[in-house]
C-alpha cells in the first residue's frame, strides 16, 4: 500500500478504454488511489479539457497518473510504473522472454487490434462500407490468433497479466462496435468470462456499462451482465 501522504491520483474518463486499463491495474495491485473522472459528454466528448490533463499530457488525453512528484501519461508506461511500485501480485510473467512476449501482446492490443475498432466507431451507420468490412475482418483474424494462444493456457501470456487487461478492454469496445467474437473462438469467449469474474475488472467494466446505460446506449450481453446491482 502507498502511504496516505502519497496517494495515487488517476485521471480517467467514463468511456476511456486506456483509463479503464490503468484503473483495473491499480485495483489489482491493491493500491490506495483517488479516481478523478474528467468532464465528458457524448456530444462534446472531453470538453472542456481538465486543466491537470492539459498540463501533464501533451496529447491532452487520459489516463494521467500523479503520485507525489511523479506525473505520468500513457497506459503502458503507467503499467510499468505500477509493477515497480507494487511488485506483488505480479502482473508481468517472470523471465525476460516471457515478460517480453506479454509486453508485446499488450502493445498489440493497443496498436494492432484497436485501430480497426477506432475505424468502426465512425462507420456505425455504414455497415457494408469497405473500410468497415475490412475492420471486422482484421478483428476476426486477430481473434483467431488469440484463440490459438489459449490452446494450452487460461490467459494470453500464461498467468493473468497486463496483456489480458489490455485486450479485455479493447475487445469490450470491439464488441460494442460490431466486431464480435463468436463460436469460432470458444476458448477466447471462455477467457473473456474468466476475466469478467475478476473483482477489479467487474468494478471498472461495470461502471462503464452503467454509464453507457445511462446514456441510452446498447450493451453487449457480456457487458450488461456486469451492471452493478440496483
PDB file of C-alpha atoms in Angstrom:
ATOM      1  CA  UNK A   1       0.000   0.000   0.000  1.00  0.00           C
ATOM      2  CA  UNK A   2       1.176   3.535  -0.685  1.00  0.00           C
ATOM      3  CA  UNK A   3       1.186   5.735   2.437  1.00  0.00           C
ATOM      4  CA  UNK A   4      -1.725   8.200   2.789  1.00  0.00           C
ATOM      5  CA  UNK A   5       0.543  11.189   2.017  1.00  0.00           C
ATOM      6  CA  UNK A   6       1.467   9.558  -1.274  1.00  0.00           C
ATOM      7  CA  UNK A   7      -1.952   8.521  -2.543  1.00  0.00           C
ATOM      8  CA  UNK A   8      -2.108   7.958  -6.270  1.00  0.00           C
ATOM      9  CA  UNK A   9      -4.412  10.213  -8.268  1.00  0.00           C
ATOM     10  CA  UNK A  10      -5.695   8.753 -11.524  1.00  0.00           C
ATOM     11  CA  UNK A  11      -7.409  10.969 -14.099  1.00  0.00           C
ATOM     12  CA  UNK A  12      -9.677   8.971 -16.371  1.00  0.00           C
ATOM     13  CA  UNK A  13     -13.000   9.248 -18.183  1.00  0.00           C
ATOM     14  CA  UNK A  14     -16.235   7.236 -18.152  1.00  0.00           C
ATOM     15  CA  UNK A  15     -15.559   5.812 -21.632  1.00  0.00           C
ATOM     16  CA  UNK A  16     -11.763   5.827 -21.662  1.00  0.00           C
ATOM     17  CA  UNK A  17     -10.502   2.386 -22.664  1.00  0.00           C
ATOM     18  CA  UNK A  18      -6.959   3.317 -21.698  1.00  0.00           C
ATOM     19  CA  UNK A  19      -8.050   4.856 -18.405  1.00  0.00           C
ATOM     20  CA  UNK A  20     -10.024   1.709 -17.588  1.00  0.00           C
ATOM     21  CA  UNK A  21      -6.919  -0.383 -18.265  1.00  0.00           C
ATOM     22  CA  UNK A  22      -4.971   1.598 -15.688  1.00  0.00           C
ATOM     23  CA  UNK A  23      -7.782   1.612 -13.144  1.00  0.00           C
ATOM     24  CA  UNK A  24      -8.002  -2.180 -13.322  1.00  0.00           C
ATOM     25  CA  UNK A  25      -4.240  -2.405 -12.874  1.00  0.00           C
ATOM     26  CA  UNK A  26      -4.283  -0.149  -9.806  1.00  0.00           C
ATOM     27  CA  UNK A  27      -7.133  -2.152  -8.280  1.00  0.00           C
ATOM     28  CA  UNK A  28      -5.404  -5.463  -8.987  1.00  0.00           C
ATOM     29  CA  UNK A  29      -2.331  -4.137  -7.184  1.00  0.00           C
ATOM     30  CA  UNK A  30      -4.391  -3.131  -4.156  1.00  0.00           C
ATOM     31  CA  UNK A  31      -3.042   0.412  -4.223  1.00  0.00           C
ATOM     32  CA  UNK A  32      -4.717   3.325  -2.487  1.00  0.00           C
ATOM     33  CA  UNK A  33      -5.831   5.852  -5.091  1.00  0.00           C
ATOM     34  CA  UNK A  34      -8.221   8.664  -5.921  1.00  0.00           C
ATOM     35  CA  UNK A  35     -10.116   8.405  -9.193  1.00  0.00           C
ATOM     36  CA  UNK A  36     -10.906  11.700 -10.923  1.00  0.00           C
ATOM     37  CA  UNK A  37     -13.341  11.439 -13.812  1.00  0.00           C
ATOM     38  CA  UNK A  38     -12.715  14.348 -16.169  1.00  0.00           C
ATOM     39  CA  UNK A  39     -15.593  16.194 -17.913  1.00  0.00           C
ATOM     40  CA  UNK A  40     -17.144  14.101 -20.678  1.00  0.00           C
ATOM     41  CA  UNK A  41     -20.335  14.244 -22.732  1.00  0.00           C
ATOM     42  CA  UNK A  42     -21.375  12.029 -25.631  1.00  0.00           C
ATOM     43  CA  UNK A  43     -21.706  15.010 -27.993  1.00  0.00           C
ATOM     44  CA  UNK A  44     -18.853  17.222 -26.820  1.00  0.00           C
ATOM     45  CA  UNK A  45     -16.598  14.356 -25.708  1.00  0.00           C
ATOM     46  CA  UNK A  46     -13.729  15.523 -23.479  1.00  0.00           C
ATOM     47  CA  UNK A  47     -14.583  19.210 -23.436  1.00  0.00           C
ATOM     48  CA  UNK A  48     -13.594  21.261 -21.603  1.00  0.00           C
ATOM     49  CA  UNK A  49     -10.250  19.548 -21.060  1.00  0.00           C
ATOM     50  CA  UNK A  50      -9.300  19.004 -17.426  1.00  0.00           C
ATOM     51  CA  UNK A  51      -6.542  21.504 -16.520  1.00  0.00           C
ATOM     52  CA  UNK A  52      -4.295  18.839 -14.973  1.00  0.00           C
ATOM     53  CA  UNK A  53      -4.594  16.643 -18.067  1.00  0.00           C
ATOM     54  CA  UNK A  54      -3.753  19.663 -20.240  1.00  0.00           C
ATOM     55  CA  UNK A  55      -0.749  20.486 -18.073  1.00  0.00           C
ATOM     56  CA  UNK A  56       0.710  16.984 -17.813  1.00  0.00           C
ATOM     57  CA  UNK A  57      -0.037  15.254 -21.107  1.00  0.00           C
ATOM     58  CA  UNK A  58       0.986  16.982 -24.373  1.00  0.00           C
ATOM     59  CA  UNK A  59      -1.591  14.779 -26.144  1.00  0.00           C
ATOM     60  CA  UNK A  60      -4.295  16.184 -23.818  1.00  0.00           C
ATOM     61  CA  UNK A  61      -5.678  12.707 -23.142  1.00  0.00           C
ATOM     62  CA  UNK A  62      -6.426  10.487 -20.177  1.00  0.00           C
ATOM     63  CA  UNK A  63      -5.190   8.485 -18.402  1.00  0.00           C
ATOM     64  CA  UNK A  64      -2.877  10.632 -16.352  1.00  0.00           C
ATOM     65  CA  UNK A  65      -1.428   9.330 -13.096  1.00  0.00           C
ATOM     66  CA  UNK A  66       0.048  11.532 -10.379  1.00  0.00           C
ATOM     67  CA  UNK A  67       1.923  10.010  -7.448  1.00  0.00           C
ATOM     68  CA  UNK A  68       3.644  12.583  -5.290  1.00  0.00           C
ATOM     69  CA  UNK A  69       6.034  14.490  -7.547  1.00  0.00           C
ATOM     70  CA  UNK A  70       5.733  11.900 -10.318  1.00  0.00           C
ATOM     71  CA  UNK A  71       3.388  12.645 -13.238  1.00  0.00           C
ATOM     72  CA  UNK A  72       2.797  10.025 -15.923  1.00  0.00           C
ATOM     73  CA  UNK A  73       0.647   9.526 -19.004  1.00  0.00           C
ATOM     74  CA  UNK A  74       0.188   6.594 -21.424  1.00  0.00           C
ATOM     75  CA  UNK A  75      -1.394   3.439 -20.042  1.00  0.00           C
ATOM     76  CA  UNK A  76       1.538   1.161 -20.900  1.00  0.00           C
ATOM     77  CA  UNK A  77       4.061   3.438 -19.192  1.00  0.00           C
ATOM     78  CA  UNK A  78       1.793   3.560 -16.161  1.00  0.00           C
ATOM     79  CA  UNK A  79       1.623  -0.259 -16.117  1.00  0.00           C
ATOM     80  CA  UNK A  80       5.417  -0.366 -15.937  1.00  0.00           C
ATOM     81  CA  UNK A  81       5.434   2.041 -13.013  1.00  0.00           C
ATOM     82  CA  UNK A  82       2.767   0.087 -11.134  1.00  0.00           C
ATOM     83  CA  UNK A  83       4.790  -3.090 -11.471  1.00  0.00           C
ATOM     84  CA  UNK A  84       7.869  -1.428  -9.984  1.00  0.00           C
ATOM     85  CA  UNK A  85       5.868   0.324  -7.287  1.00  0.00           C
ATOM     86  CA  UNK A  86       3.991  -2.780  -6.127  1.00  0.00           C
ATOM     87  CA  UNK A  87       5.641  -5.993  -7.398  1.00  0.00           C
ATOM     88  CA  UNK A  88       3.039  -8.275  -5.822  1.00  0.00           C
ATOM     89  CA  UNK A  89       0.776  -9.540  -7.168  1.00  0.00           C
ATOM     90  CA  UNK A  90       2.909  -9.688 -10.291  1.00  0.00           C
ATOM     91  CA  UNK A  91       1.148  -8.656 -13.485  1.00  0.00           C
ATOM     92  CA  UNK A  92       4.046  -9.427 -15.795  1.00  0.00           C
ATOM     93  CA  UNK A  93       5.325 -13.020 -16.002  1.00  0.00           C
ATOM     94  CA  UNK A  94       8.769 -13.920 -14.656  1.00  0.00           C
ATOM     95  CA  UNK A  95      11.683 -14.279 -17.047  1.00  0.00           C
ATOM     96  CA  UNK A  96      12.946 -11.959 -19.767  1.00  0.00           C
ATOM     97  CA  UNK A  97      11.458 -13.859 -22.718  1.00  0.00           C
ATOM     98  CA  UNK A  98       8.052 -14.445 -21.103  1.00  0.00           C
ATOM     99  CA  UNK A  99       7.863 -10.833 -19.995  1.00  0.00           C
ATOM    100  CA  UNK A 100       8.800  -9.605 -23.469  1.00  0.00           C
ATOM    101  CA  UNK A 101       6.065 -11.753 -25.056  1.00  0.00           C
ATOM    102  CA  UNK A 102       3.486 -10.406 -22.614  1.00  0.00           C
ATOM    103  CA  UNK A 103       4.566  -6.831 -23.263  1.00  0.00           C
ATOM    104  CA  UNK A 104       4.265  -7.424 -26.985  1.00  0.00           C
ATOM    105  CA  UNK A 105       0.729  -8.752 -26.542  1.00  0.00           C
ATOM    106  CA  UNK A 106      -0.198  -5.688 -24.503  1.00  0.00           C
ATOM    107  CA  UNK A 107       1.253  -3.467 -27.213  1.00  0.00           C
ATOM    108  CA  UNK A 108      -0.555  -5.349 -29.981  1.00  0.00           C
ATOM    109  CA  UNK A 109      -3.901  -4.903 -28.240  1.00  0.00           C
ATOM    110  CA  UNK A 110      -3.434  -1.139 -28.375  1.00  0.00           C
ATOM    111  CA  UNK A 111      -1.644  -0.733 -31.686  1.00  0.00           C
ATOM    112  CA  UNK A 112      -2.701  -3.688 -33.881  1.00  0.00           C
ATOM    113  CA  UNK A 113      -6.153  -4.799 -32.702  1.00  0.00           C
ATOM    114  CA  UNK A 114      -7.605  -1.451 -31.627  1.00  0.00           C
ATOM    115  CA  UNK A 115      -7.018   0.813 -34.689  1.00  0.00           C
ATOM    116  CA  UNK A 116      -9.599  -1.110 -36.805  1.00  0.00           C
ATOM    117  CA  UNK A 117     -12.059  -0.740 -33.927  1.00  0.00           C
ATOM    118  CA  UNK A 118     -11.468   3.008 -33.958  1.00  0.00           C
ATOM    119  CA  UNK A 119     -12.312   2.998 -37.671  1.00  0.00           C
ATOM    120  CA  UNK A 120     -15.575   1.214 -36.914  1.00  0.00           C
ATOM    121  CA  UNK A 121     -16.556   3.953 -34.470  1.00  0.00           C
ATOM    122  CA  UNK A 122     -17.154   6.339 -37.370  1.00  0.00           C
ATOM    123  CA  UNK A 123     -18.842   3.727 -39.578  1.00  0.00           C
ATOM    124  CA  UNK A 124     -21.697   2.534 -37.382  1.00  0.00           C
ATOM    125  CA  UNK A 125     -24.301   3.555 -39.958  1.00  0.00           C
ATOM    126  CA  UNK A 126     -22.212   2.247 -42.878  1.00  0.00           C
ATOM    127  CA  UNK A 127     -22.044  -1.458 -42.082  1.00  0.00           C
ATOM    128  CA  UNK A 128     -21.179  -2.514 -45.651  1.00  0.00           C
ATOM    129  CA  UNK A 129     -18.619   0.207 -46.292  1.00  0.00           C
ATOM    130  CA  UNK A 130     -15.393  -1.499 -47.471  1.00  0.00           C
ATOM    131  CA  UNK A 131     -13.499   0.088 -44.575  1.00  0.00           C
ATOM    132  CA  UNK A 132     -15.995  -1.337 -42.068  1.00  0.00           C
ATOM    133  CA  UNK A 133     -15.850  -4.788 -43.673  1.00  0.00           C
ATOM    134  CA  UNK A 134     -12.046  -4.710 -43.625  1.00  0.00           C
ATOM    135  CA  UNK A 135     -12.005  -3.634 -39.984  1.00  0.00           C
ATOM    136  CA  UNK A 136     -14.265  -6.510 -38.936  1.00  0.00           C
ATOM    137  CA  UNK A 137     -12.174  -8.957 -40.944  1.00  0.00           C
ATOM    138  CA  UNK A 138      -8.996  -7.708 -39.261  1.00  0.00           C
ATOM    139  CA  UNK A 139     -10.634  -8.165 -35.867  1.00  0.00           C
ATOM    140  CA  UNK A 140     -11.762 -11.702 -36.711  1.00  0.00           C
ATOM    141  CA  UNK A 141      -8.224 -12.647 -37.751  1.00  0.00           C
ATOM    142  CA  UNK A 142      -6.871 -11.216 -34.524  1.00  0.00           C
ATOM    143  CA  UNK A 143      -9.399 -13.235 -32.513  1.00  0.00           C
ATOM    144  CA  UNK A 144      -8.228 -16.424 -34.212  1.00  0.00           C
ATOM    145  CA  UNK A 145      -4.653 -15.585 -33.304  1.00  0.00           C
ATOM    146  CA  UNK A 146      -5.590 -15.093 -29.643  1.00  0.00           C
ATOM    147  CA  UNK A 147      -7.656 -18.296 -29.757  1.00  0.00           C
ATOM    148  CA  UNK A 148      -4.515 -20.153 -30.732  1.00  0.00           C
ATOM    149  CA  UNK A 149      -2.601 -18.731 -27.791  1.00  0.00           C
ATOM    150  CA  UNK A 150      -5.229 -20.093 -25.407  1.00  0.00           C
ATOM    151  CA  UNK A 151      -4.880 -23.677 -26.615  1.00  0.00           C
ATOM    152  CA  UNK A 152      -2.692 -24.600 -23.638  1.00  0.00           C
ATOM    153  CA  UNK A 153      -3.290 -21.827 -21.121  1.00  0.00           C
ATOM    154  CA  UNK A 154      -6.002 -19.855 -19.333  1.00  0.00           C
ATOM    155  CA  UNK A 155      -4.533 -16.417 -20.022  1.00  0.00           C
ATOM    156  CA  UNK A 156      -2.843 -14.829 -23.008  1.00  0.00           C
ATOM    157  CA  UNK A 157       0.694 -14.774 -21.608  1.00  0.00           C
ATOM    158  CA  UNK A 158       0.412 -17.779 -19.273  1.00  0.00           C
ATOM    159  CA  UNK A 159      -0.520 -16.229 -15.930  1.00  0.00           C
ATOM    160  CA  UNK A 160      -3.008 -13.363 -15.714  1.00  0.00           C
ATOM    161  CA  UNK A 161      -1.219 -10.180 -16.765  1.00  0.00           C
ATOM    162  CA  UNK A 162      -1.476  -6.676 -18.142  1.00  0.00           C
ATOM    163  CA  UNK A 163      -1.787  -8.319 -21.574  1.00  0.00           C
ATOM    164  CA  UNK A 164      -5.176  -9.713 -20.521  1.00  0.00           C
ATOM    165  CA  UNK A 165      -6.302  -6.387 -19.072  1.00  0.00           C
ATOM    166  CA  UNK A 166      -5.387  -4.543 -22.269  1.00  0.00           C
ATOM    167  CA  UNK A 167      -7.083  -6.932 -24.673  1.00  0.00           C
ATOM    168  CA  UNK A 168     -10.180  -7.338 -22.496  1.00  0.00           C
ATOM    169  CA  UNK A 169     -10.809  -3.604 -22.520  1.00  0.00           C
ATOM    170  CA  UNK A 170     -10.002  -3.234 -26.224  1.00  0.00           C
ATOM    171  CA  UNK A 171     -12.312  -6.113 -27.131  1.00  0.00           C
ATOM    172  CA  UNK A 172     -15.075  -4.620 -24.992  1.00  0.00           C
ATOM    173  CA  UNK A 173     -15.024  -1.684 -27.395  1.00  0.00           C
ATOM    174  CA  UNK A 174     -14.720  -4.035 -30.352  1.00  0.00           C
ATOM    175  CA  UNK A 175     -17.860  -5.864 -29.270  1.00  0.00           C
ATOM    176  CA  UNK A 176     -19.723  -2.579 -28.913  1.00  0.00           C
ATOM    177  CA  UNK A 177     -18.654  -1.504 -32.391  1.00  0.00           C
ATOM    178  CA  UNK A 178     -19.814  -4.691 -34.107  1.00  0.00           C
ATOM    179  CA  UNK A 179     -16.583  -6.695 -34.159  1.00  0.00           C
ATOM    180  CA  UNK A 180     -17.999  -9.510 -32.040  1.00  0.00           C
ATOM    181  CA  UNK A 181     -16.380 -12.770 -31.078  1.00  0.00           C
ATOM    182  CA  UNK A 182     -18.389 -15.879 -31.974  1.00  0.00           C
ATOM    183  CA  UNK A 183     -18.432 -19.687 -31.975  1.00  0.00           C
ATOM    184  CA  UNK A 184     -15.198 -19.771 -33.975  1.00  0.00           C
ATOM    185  CA  UNK A 185     -13.283 -18.750 -30.827  1.00  0.00           C
ATOM    186  CA  UNK A 186     -14.744 -20.743 -27.914  1.00  0.00           C
ATOM    187  CA  UNK A 187     -11.559 -20.541 -25.847  1.00  0.00           C
ATOM    188  CA  UNK A 188     -11.482 -16.775 -26.248  1.00  0.00           C
ATOM    189  CA  UNK A 189     -15.114 -16.486 -25.165  1.00  0.00           C
ATOM    190  CA  UNK A 190     -14.307 -18.570 -22.078  1.00  0.00           C
ATOM    191  CA  UNK A 191     -11.272 -16.340 -21.438  1.00  0.00           C
ATOM    192  CA  UNK A 192     -13.498 -13.255 -21.518  1.00  0.00           C
ATOM    193  CA  UNK A 193     -15.865 -14.796 -18.995  1.00  0.00           C
ATOM    194  CA  UNK A 194     -12.891 -15.689 -16.796  1.00  0.00           C
ATOM    195  CA  UNK A 195     -11.595 -12.126 -16.878  1.00  0.00           C
ATOM    196  CA  UNK A 196     -15.081 -10.708 -16.275  1.00  0.00           C
ATOM    197  CA  UNK A 197     -15.281 -12.582 -12.959  1.00  0.00           C
ATOM    198  CA  UNK A 198     -12.279 -10.755 -11.512  1.00  0.00           C
ATOM    199  CA  UNK A 199     -13.497  -8.173  -8.947  1.00  0.00           C
ATOM    200  CA  UNK A 200     -11.295  -5.374 -10.307  1.00  0.00           C
ATOM    201  CA  UNK A 201     -12.485  -5.949 -13.853  1.00  0.00           C
ATOM    202  CA  UNK A 202     -16.102  -6.276 -12.817  1.00  0.00           C
ATOM    203  CA  UNK A 203     -15.937  -2.990 -10.910  1.00  0.00           C
ATOM    204  CA  UNK A 204     -14.390  -0.975 -13.745  1.00  0.00           C
ATOM    205  CA  UNK A 205     -16.258  -2.543 -16.666  1.00  0.00           C
ATOM    206  CA  UNK A 206     -19.488  -2.485 -14.641  1.00  0.00           C
ATOM    207  CA  UNK A 207     -19.151   1.260 -14.070  1.00  0.00           C
ATOM    208  CA  UNK A 208     -18.599   1.758 -17.794  1.00  0.00           C
ATOM    209  CA  UNK A 209     -21.681  -0.339 -18.526  1.00  0.00           C
ATOM    210  CA  UNK A 210     -23.719   1.774 -16.108  1.00  0.00           C
ATOM    211  CA  UNK A 211     -22.588   4.968 -17.821  1.00  0.00           C
ATOM    212  CA  UNK A 212     -23.480   3.613 -21.260  1.00  0.00           C
ATOM    213  CA  UNK A 213     -26.883   2.517 -19.973  1.00  0.00           C
ATOM    214  CA  UNK A 214     -27.478   5.991 -18.510  1.00  0.00           C
ATOM    215  CA  UNK A 215     -26.866   7.417 -21.987  1.00  0.00           C
ATOM    216  CA  UNK A 216     -29.310   5.025 -23.629  1.00  0.00           C
ATOM    217  CA  UNK A 217     -26.572   3.114 -25.441  1.00  0.00           C
ATOM    218  CA  UNK A 218     -26.975  -0.617 -26.162  1.00  0.00           C
ATOM    219  CA  UNK A 219     -24.831  -3.064 -24.217  1.00  0.00           C
ATOM    220  CA  UNK A 220     -23.382  -6.370 -25.390  1.00  0.00           C
ATOM    221  CA  UNK A 221     -24.757  -9.222 -23.275  1.00  0.00           C
ATOM    222  CA  UNK A 222     -21.461  -9.911 -21.500  1.00  0.00           C
ATOM    223  CA  UNK A 223     -21.169  -6.247 -20.522  1.00  0.00           C
ATOM    224  CA  UNK A 224     -24.800  -5.947 -19.414  1.00  0.00           C
ATOM    225  CA  UNK A 225     -24.142  -8.849 -17.050  1.00  0.00           C
ATOM    226  CA  UNK A 226     -21.584  -6.661 -15.241  1.00  0.00           C
ATOM    227  CA  UNK A 227     -24.035  -3.866 -14.388  1.00  0.00           C
ATOM    228  CA  UNK A 228     -23.975  -3.112 -10.662  1.00  0.00           C
ATOM    229  CA  UNK A 229     -26.929  -4.483  -8.736  1.00  0.00           C
ATOM    230  CA  UNK A 230     -29.663  -1.855  -8.184  1.00  0.00           C
TER     231      UNK A 230
END
